[in-house]
């Protein structure tokens, strides 16, 4: 989507996250002052990236909501990630078993489907892995 402009609420969220890192001892007061001034002056999501790239979670919502700047990792939501990982990891073996079942049940008449199904599923699963 490109480099989106920040809203006032997103800037405030980034400041709140920096405060949390001060509370947990990851940032000292001087570093907090420097980074918070840069957050306040930031106009685009990409300007937040260098301010948080050396810090673990929590992250500002602007860096997590899917409209991040290029090179900014987008964290999957926790409830989605387990299901997606399970389905992605199991998709190709399941497709192969289904293809064999189709092949056996149709006595070879639907050979093209038996070959194409696992290939299509493997391509889709591979594309999903590259995106995440």
Short mmCIF file of N, CA and C in Angstrom, two decimals:
data_model
loop_
_atom_site.label_atom_id
_atom_site.label_comp_id
_atom_site.label_asym_id
_atom_site.label_seq_id
_atom_site.Cartn_x
_atom_site.Cartn_y
_atom_site.Cartn_z
N UNK A 1 0.81 -1.20 0.00
CA UNK A 1 0.00 0.00 0.00
C UNK A 1 0.85 1.26 0.00
N UNK A 2 2.12 1.12 0.23
CA UNK A 2 2.98 2.29 0.22
C UNK A 2 3.21 2.82 1.61
N UNK A 3 3.80 3.98 1.67
CA UNK A 3 4.16 4.61 2.93
C UNK A 3 3.02 5.52 3.35
N UNK A 4 2.24 5.07 4.31
CA UNK A 4 1.05 5.80 4.74
C UNK A 4 1.41 6.93 5.70
N UNK A 5 0.59 7.98 5.68
CA UNK A 5 0.77 9.09 6.62
C UNK A 5 0.23 8.67 7.99
N UNK A 6 0.83 9.19 9.04
CA UNK A 6 0.43 8.88 10.40
C UNK A 6 -0.69 9.79 10.88
N UNK A 7 -1.58 9.24 11.67
CA UNK A 7 -2.61 10.06 12.32
C UNK A 7 -2.09 10.48 13.69
N UNK A 8 -2.79 11.43 14.31
CA UNK A 8 -2.41 11.85 15.67
C UNK A 8 -2.52 10.69 16.64
N UNK A 9 -3.55 9.86 16.47
CA UNK A 9 -3.74 8.71 17.35
C UNK A 9 -2.60 7.70 17.21
N UNK A 10 -2.12 7.49 15.99
CA UNK A 10 -1.00 6.57 15.77
C UNK A 10 0.29 7.11 16.39
N UNK A 11 0.49 8.43 16.30
CA UNK A 11 1.67 9.03 16.94
C UNK A 11 1.58 8.86 18.46
N UNK A 12 0.39 9.10 19.02
CA UNK A 12 0.21 8.95 20.46
C UNK A 12 0.44 7.50 20.88
N UNK A 13 -0.03 6.56 20.09
CA UNK A 13 0.20 5.14 20.39
C UNK A 13 1.69 4.83 20.39
N UNK A 14 2.43 5.39 19.44
CA UNK A 14 3.88 5.17 19.39
C UNK A 14 4.56 5.76 20.62
N UNK A 15 4.10 6.91 21.07
CA UNK A 15 4.65 7.50 22.30
C UNK A 15 4.35 6.63 23.51
N UNK A 16 3.13 6.08 23.56
CA UNK A 16 2.77 5.19 24.66
C UNK A 16 3.64 3.94 24.69
N UNK A 17 3.95 3.41 23.50
CA UNK A 17 4.81 2.23 23.41
C UNK A 17 6.22 2.57 23.88
N UNK A 18 6.72 3.74 23.49
CA UNK A 18 8.04 4.16 23.98
C UNK A 18 8.06 4.27 25.50
N UNK A 19 6.98 4.82 26.07
CA UNK A 19 6.89 4.91 27.53
C UNK A 19 6.94 3.53 28.18
N UNK A 20 6.30 2.56 27.55
CA UNK A 20 6.34 1.19 28.07
C UNK A 20 7.77 0.65 28.06
N UNK A 21 8.52 0.96 27.02
CA UNK A 21 9.91 0.50 26.95
C UNK A 21 10.78 1.20 28.01
N UNK A 22 10.44 2.43 28.37
CA UNK A 22 11.14 3.11 29.47
C UNK A 22 10.81 2.41 30.78
N UNK A 23 9.53 2.11 31.00
CA UNK A 23 9.11 1.43 32.24
C UNK A 23 9.79 0.09 32.42
N UNK A 24 10.01 -0.63 31.30
CA UNK A 24 10.63 -1.95 31.40
C UNK A 24 12.16 -1.88 31.38
N UNK A 25 12.73 -0.68 31.26
CA UNK A 25 14.17 -0.51 31.33
C UNK A 25 14.91 -0.70 30.02
N UNK A 26 14.20 -0.79 28.92
CA UNK A 26 14.87 -0.95 27.63
C UNK A 26 15.40 0.38 27.09
N UNK A 27 14.78 1.47 27.50
CA UNK A 27 15.23 2.81 27.08
C UNK A 27 15.49 3.65 28.33
N UNK A 28 16.54 4.49 28.26
CA UNK A 28 16.75 5.44 29.35
C UNK A 28 16.02 6.74 28.99
N UNK A 29 16.02 7.67 29.92
CA UNK A 29 15.25 8.90 29.73
C UNK A 29 15.78 9.72 28.55
N UNK A 30 17.09 9.79 28.39
CA UNK A 30 17.66 10.56 27.28
C UNK A 30 17.24 9.97 25.93
N UNK A 31 17.35 8.66 25.82
CA UNK A 31 16.97 8.00 24.57
C UNK A 31 15.47 8.15 24.31
N UNK A 32 14.68 8.07 25.39
CA UNK A 32 13.25 8.29 25.26
C UNK A 32 12.97 9.69 24.72
N UNK A 33 13.67 10.69 25.24
CA UNK A 33 13.47 12.06 24.78
C UNK A 33 13.79 12.23 23.31
N UNK A 34 14.88 11.62 22.88
CA UNK A 34 15.27 11.71 21.47
C UNK A 34 14.25 11.03 20.57
N UNK A 35 13.88 9.81 20.96
CA UNK A 35 12.94 9.05 20.12
C UNK A 35 11.54 9.66 20.14
N UNK A 36 11.09 10.16 21.29
CA UNK A 36 9.74 10.73 21.35
C UNK A 36 9.66 12.02 20.51
N UNK A 37 10.76 12.79 20.46
CA UNK A 37 10.77 13.98 19.59
C UNK A 37 10.64 13.58 18.13
N UNK A 38 11.31 12.50 17.76
CA UNK A 38 11.22 12.02 16.37
C UNK A 38 9.83 11.47 16.06
N UNK A 39 9.22 10.79 17.04
CA UNK A 39 7.85 10.29 16.84
C UNK A 39 6.90 11.46 16.65
N UNK A 40 7.03 12.48 17.47
CA UNK A 40 6.15 13.64 17.38
C UNK A 40 6.28 14.34 16.02
N UNK A 41 7.49 14.37 15.48
CA UNK A 41 7.72 15.03 14.19
C UNK A 41 7.43 14.13 13.00
N UNK A 42 7.23 12.83 13.22
CA UNK A 42 7.05 11.89 12.11
C UNK A 42 5.75 12.18 11.35
N UNK A 43 5.85 12.08 10.05
CA UNK A 43 4.69 12.26 9.18
C UNK A 43 4.24 10.94 8.55
N UNK A 44 5.18 9.99 8.40
CA UNK A 44 4.89 8.73 7.70
C UNK A 44 5.32 7.54 8.54
N UNK A 45 4.71 6.39 8.25
CA UNK A 45 5.01 5.15 8.96
C UNK A 45 6.49 4.81 8.86
N UNK A 46 7.09 5.02 7.72
CA UNK A 46 8.51 4.67 7.53
C UNK A 46 9.43 5.44 8.48
N UNK A 47 8.99 6.58 8.96
CA UNK A 47 9.80 7.34 9.90
C UNK A 47 9.82 6.70 11.29
N UNK A 48 8.84 5.84 11.57
CA UNK A 48 8.81 5.14 12.86
C UNK A 48 9.69 3.90 12.87
N UNK A 49 9.92 3.34 11.71
CA UNK A 49 10.65 2.07 11.62
C UNK A 49 11.99 2.10 12.35
N UNK A 50 12.88 3.06 12.06
CA UNK A 50 14.18 3.03 12.75
C UNK A 50 14.09 3.27 14.25
N UNK A 51 12.99 3.85 14.71
CA UNK A 51 12.84 4.14 16.14
C UNK A 51 12.46 2.91 16.94
N UNK A 52 11.93 1.87 16.26
CA UNK A 52 11.46 0.69 16.96
C UNK A 52 12.12 -0.60 16.50
N UNK A 53 13.00 -0.54 15.50
CA UNK A 53 13.55 -1.77 14.96
C UNK A 53 14.47 -2.51 15.93
N UNK A 54 15.05 -1.82 16.92
CA UNK A 54 15.91 -2.49 17.89
C UNK A 54 15.17 -2.83 19.19
N UNK A 55 13.86 -2.66 19.20
CA UNK A 55 13.05 -2.93 20.39
C UNK A 55 12.11 -4.11 20.14
N UNK A 56 11.91 -4.96 21.15
CA UNK A 56 10.95 -6.06 21.00
C UNK A 56 9.52 -5.55 21.18
N UNK A 57 8.56 -6.45 21.21
CA UNK A 57 7.17 -6.06 21.45
C UNK A 57 7.09 -5.40 22.81
N UNK A 58 6.19 -4.49 23.00
CA UNK A 58 5.12 -4.06 22.11
C UNK A 58 5.61 -3.14 21.00
N UNK A 59 4.82 -3.11 19.95
CA UNK A 59 5.09 -2.26 18.78
C UNK A 59 3.91 -1.30 18.61
N UNK A 60 4.15 -0.14 18.02
CA UNK A 60 3.03 0.77 17.73
C UNK A 60 2.08 0.14 16.70
N UNK A 61 0.82 0.45 16.84
CA UNK A 61 -0.19 -0.12 15.93
C UNK A 61 0.08 0.24 14.48
N UNK A 62 0.69 1.38 14.23
CA UNK A 62 0.97 1.79 12.84
C UNK A 62 1.94 0.82 12.17
N UNK A 63 2.78 0.14 12.95
CA UNK A 63 3.72 -0.82 12.38
C UNK A 63 3.13 -2.22 12.32
N UNK A 64 1.95 -2.43 12.90
CA UNK A 64 1.37 -3.77 12.96
C UNK A 64 0.11 -3.94 12.13
N UNK A 65 -0.50 -2.87 11.68
CA UNK A 65 -1.85 -2.98 11.12
C UNK A 65 -1.93 -3.34 9.65
N UNK A 66 -0.83 -3.72 9.03
CA UNK A 66 -0.88 -4.19 7.66
C UNK A 66 -0.68 -3.13 6.61
N UNK A 67 -0.60 -1.87 6.98
CA UNK A 67 -0.34 -0.82 6.00
C UNK A 67 1.01 -0.21 6.29
N UNK A 68 1.95 -1.06 6.64
CA UNK A 68 3.26 -0.57 7.04
C UNK A 68 4.12 -0.26 5.83
N UNK A 69 5.18 0.42 6.10
CA UNK A 69 6.13 0.77 5.06
C UNK A 69 6.87 -0.46 4.59
N UNK A 70 7.46 -0.43 3.41
CA UNK A 70 8.22 -1.57 2.94
C UNK A 70 9.34 -1.90 3.90
N UNK A 71 9.52 -3.18 4.15
CA UNK A 71 10.57 -3.62 5.05
C UNK A 71 10.14 -3.71 6.50
N UNK A 72 8.93 -3.30 6.80
CA UNK A 72 8.43 -3.39 8.16
C UNK A 72 7.69 -4.70 8.31
N UNK A 73 8.13 -5.57 9.21
CA UNK A 73 7.42 -6.82 9.38
C UNK A 73 6.06 -6.58 10.00
N UNK A 74 5.09 -7.28 9.51
CA UNK A 74 3.74 -7.18 10.02
C UNK A 74 3.45 -8.43 10.81
N UNK A 75 3.15 -8.27 12.07
CA UNK A 75 2.91 -9.42 12.94
C UNK A 75 1.51 -9.96 12.73
N UNK A 76 1.36 -11.26 12.57
CA UNK A 76 0.03 -11.83 12.45
C UNK A 76 -0.66 -11.82 13.80
N UNK A 77 -1.98 -11.75 13.79
CA UNK A 77 -2.70 -11.83 15.05
C UNK A 77 -2.57 -13.22 15.62
N UNK A 78 -2.55 -13.33 16.94
CA UNK A 78 -2.21 -14.60 17.59
C UNK A 78 -3.24 -15.69 17.31
N UNK A 79 -4.54 -15.33 17.27
CA UNK A 79 -5.54 -16.38 17.03
C UNK A 79 -5.52 -16.86 15.59
N UNK A 80 -5.21 -16.00 14.65
CA UNK A 80 -5.12 -16.40 13.25
C UNK A 80 -3.87 -17.21 12.97
N UNK A 81 -2.76 -16.84 13.59
CA UNK A 81 -1.49 -17.43 13.22
C UNK A 81 -1.43 -18.93 13.48
N UNK A 82 -1.99 -19.43 14.58
CA UNK A 82 -1.94 -20.86 14.86
C UNK A 82 -2.74 -21.64 13.82
N UNK A 83 -3.93 -21.18 13.50
CA UNK A 83 -4.76 -21.86 12.51
C UNK A 83 -4.12 -21.80 11.12
N UNK A 84 -3.61 -20.65 10.74
CA UNK A 84 -2.98 -20.50 9.43
C UNK A 84 -1.75 -21.38 9.32
N UNK A 85 -0.92 -21.41 10.38
CA UNK A 85 0.28 -22.26 10.35
C UNK A 85 -0.11 -23.72 10.22
N UNK A 86 -1.14 -24.15 10.94
CA UNK A 86 -1.58 -25.54 10.87
C UNK A 86 -2.08 -25.87 9.46
N UNK A 87 -2.92 -25.01 8.92
CA UNK A 87 -3.48 -25.29 7.59
C UNK A 87 -2.41 -25.22 6.50
N UNK A 88 -1.48 -24.28 6.62
CA UNK A 88 -0.43 -24.17 5.63
C UNK A 88 0.50 -25.37 5.68
N UNK A 89 0.86 -25.78 6.88
CA UNK A 89 1.77 -26.93 7.01
C UNK A 89 1.10 -28.23 6.57
N UNK A 90 -0.20 -28.36 6.80
CA UNK A 90 -0.90 -29.59 6.46
C UNK A 90 -1.58 -29.60 5.12
N UNK A 91 -1.57 -28.48 4.42
CA UNK A 91 -2.34 -28.36 3.18
C UNK A 91 -1.84 -29.30 2.09
N UNK A 92 -0.55 -29.36 1.87
CA UNK A 92 0.00 -30.17 0.79
C UNK A 92 -0.21 -31.67 1.07
N UNK A 93 0.12 -32.17 2.27
CA UNK A 93 -0.14 -33.59 2.52
C UNK A 93 -1.63 -33.97 2.39
N UNK A 94 -2.50 -33.09 2.87
CA UNK A 94 -3.93 -33.35 2.74
C UNK A 94 -4.34 -33.38 1.27
N UNK A 95 -3.82 -32.45 0.48
CA UNK A 95 -4.13 -32.43 -0.96
C UNK A 95 -3.63 -33.68 -1.66
N UNK A 96 -2.47 -34.18 -1.27
CA UNK A 96 -1.95 -35.41 -1.87
C UNK A 96 -2.84 -36.59 -1.54
N UNK A 97 -3.27 -36.70 -0.29
CA UNK A 97 -4.16 -37.79 0.11
C UNK A 97 -5.47 -37.70 -0.66
N UNK A 98 -6.02 -36.49 -0.77
CA UNK A 98 -7.26 -36.32 -1.53
C UNK A 98 -7.08 -36.67 -3.00
N UNK A 99 -5.94 -36.29 -3.57
CA UNK A 99 -5.67 -36.60 -4.97
C UNK A 99 -5.58 -38.10 -5.19
N UNK A 100 -4.94 -38.81 -4.28
CA UNK A 100 -4.86 -40.27 -4.39
C UNK A 100 -6.24 -40.89 -4.27
N UNK A 101 -7.05 -40.36 -3.34
CA UNK A 101 -8.41 -40.87 -3.18
C UNK A 101 -9.23 -40.65 -4.45
N UNK A 102 -9.11 -39.46 -5.06
CA UNK A 102 -9.83 -39.17 -6.31
C UNK A 102 -9.36 -40.12 -7.41
N UNK A 103 -8.07 -40.32 -7.49
CA UNK A 103 -7.50 -41.21 -8.50
C UNK A 103 -8.02 -42.63 -8.35
N UNK A 104 -8.04 -43.13 -7.10
CA UNK A 104 -8.50 -44.50 -6.86
C UNK A 104 -10.00 -44.62 -7.08
N UNK A 105 -10.76 -43.68 -6.55
CA UNK A 105 -12.22 -43.76 -6.65
C UNK A 105 -12.73 -43.59 -8.08
N UNK A 106 -12.03 -42.84 -8.90
CA UNK A 106 -12.47 -42.65 -10.29
C UNK A 106 -11.76 -43.60 -11.25
N UNK A 107 -10.94 -44.49 -10.69
CA UNK A 107 -10.19 -45.48 -11.46
C UNK A 107 -9.36 -44.83 -12.56
N UNK A 108 -8.75 -43.70 -12.22
CA UNK A 108 -7.82 -43.05 -13.13
C UNK A 108 -8.44 -42.10 -14.13
N UNK A 109 -9.78 -41.98 -14.15
CA UNK A 109 -10.42 -41.12 -15.14
C UNK A 109 -10.18 -39.63 -14.86
N UNK A 110 -9.93 -39.27 -13.64
CA UNK A 110 -9.69 -37.86 -13.30
C UNK A 110 -8.22 -37.65 -12.92
N UNK A 111 -7.36 -38.22 -13.75
CA UNK A 111 -5.93 -38.13 -13.50
C UNK A 111 -5.44 -36.68 -13.45
N UNK A 112 -5.95 -35.84 -14.31
CA UNK A 112 -5.51 -34.45 -14.36
C UNK A 112 -5.80 -33.73 -13.04
N UNK A 113 -6.96 -34.01 -12.44
CA UNK A 113 -7.30 -33.41 -11.15
C UNK A 113 -6.38 -33.96 -10.07
N UNK A 114 -6.08 -35.24 -10.14
CA UNK A 114 -5.20 -35.86 -9.15
C UNK A 114 -3.80 -35.28 -9.19
N UNK A 115 -3.35 -34.85 -10.35
CA UNK A 115 -2.02 -34.25 -10.47
C UNK A 115 -2.09 -32.76 -10.15
N UNK A 116 -3.12 -32.09 -10.63
CA UNK A 116 -3.21 -30.64 -10.50
C UNK A 116 -3.51 -30.19 -9.06
N UNK A 117 -4.33 -30.95 -8.33
CA UNK A 117 -4.74 -30.54 -6.99
C UNK A 117 -3.56 -30.32 -6.05
N UNK A 118 -2.65 -31.28 -5.89
CA UNK A 118 -1.51 -31.02 -4.99
C UNK A 118 -0.60 -29.90 -5.49
N UNK A 119 -0.45 -29.76 -6.80
CA UNK A 119 0.39 -28.70 -7.33
C UNK A 119 -0.18 -27.32 -7.03
N UNK A 120 -1.46 -27.16 -7.23
CA UNK A 120 -2.11 -25.87 -6.96
C UNK A 120 -2.05 -25.54 -5.48
N UNK A 121 -2.33 -26.53 -4.64
CA UNK A 121 -2.27 -26.31 -3.19
C UNK A 121 -0.85 -25.96 -2.76
N UNK A 122 0.16 -26.62 -3.32
CA UNK A 122 1.55 -26.33 -2.98
C UNK A 122 1.92 -24.90 -3.39
N UNK A 123 1.45 -24.45 -4.55
CA UNK A 123 1.74 -23.09 -4.99
C UNK A 123 1.08 -22.07 -4.07
N UNK A 124 -0.16 -22.32 -3.69
CA UNK A 124 -0.87 -21.39 -2.79
C UNK A 124 -0.20 -21.36 -1.43
N UNK A 125 0.15 -22.53 -0.90
CA UNK A 125 0.81 -22.59 0.42
C UNK A 125 2.16 -21.89 0.37
N UNK A 126 2.90 -22.07 -0.71
CA UNK A 126 4.19 -21.39 -0.85
C UNK A 126 4.05 -19.89 -0.92
N UNK A 127 3.02 -19.41 -1.61
CA UNK A 127 2.79 -17.97 -1.69
C UNK A 127 2.43 -17.41 -0.33
N UNK A 128 1.66 -18.13 0.45
CA UNK A 128 1.29 -17.68 1.79
C UNK A 128 2.51 -17.62 2.70
N UNK A 129 3.41 -18.59 2.58
CA UNK A 129 4.62 -18.60 3.41
C UNK A 129 5.53 -17.43 3.07
N UNK A 130 5.62 -17.08 1.79
CA UNK A 130 6.47 -15.96 1.40
C UNK A 130 5.91 -14.63 1.89
N UNK A 131 4.58 -14.52 1.94
CA UNK A 131 3.96 -13.29 2.41
C UNK A 131 4.14 -13.11 3.90
N UNK A 132 4.13 -14.20 4.67
CA UNK A 132 4.23 -14.05 6.13
C UNK A 132 5.63 -14.04 6.61
#
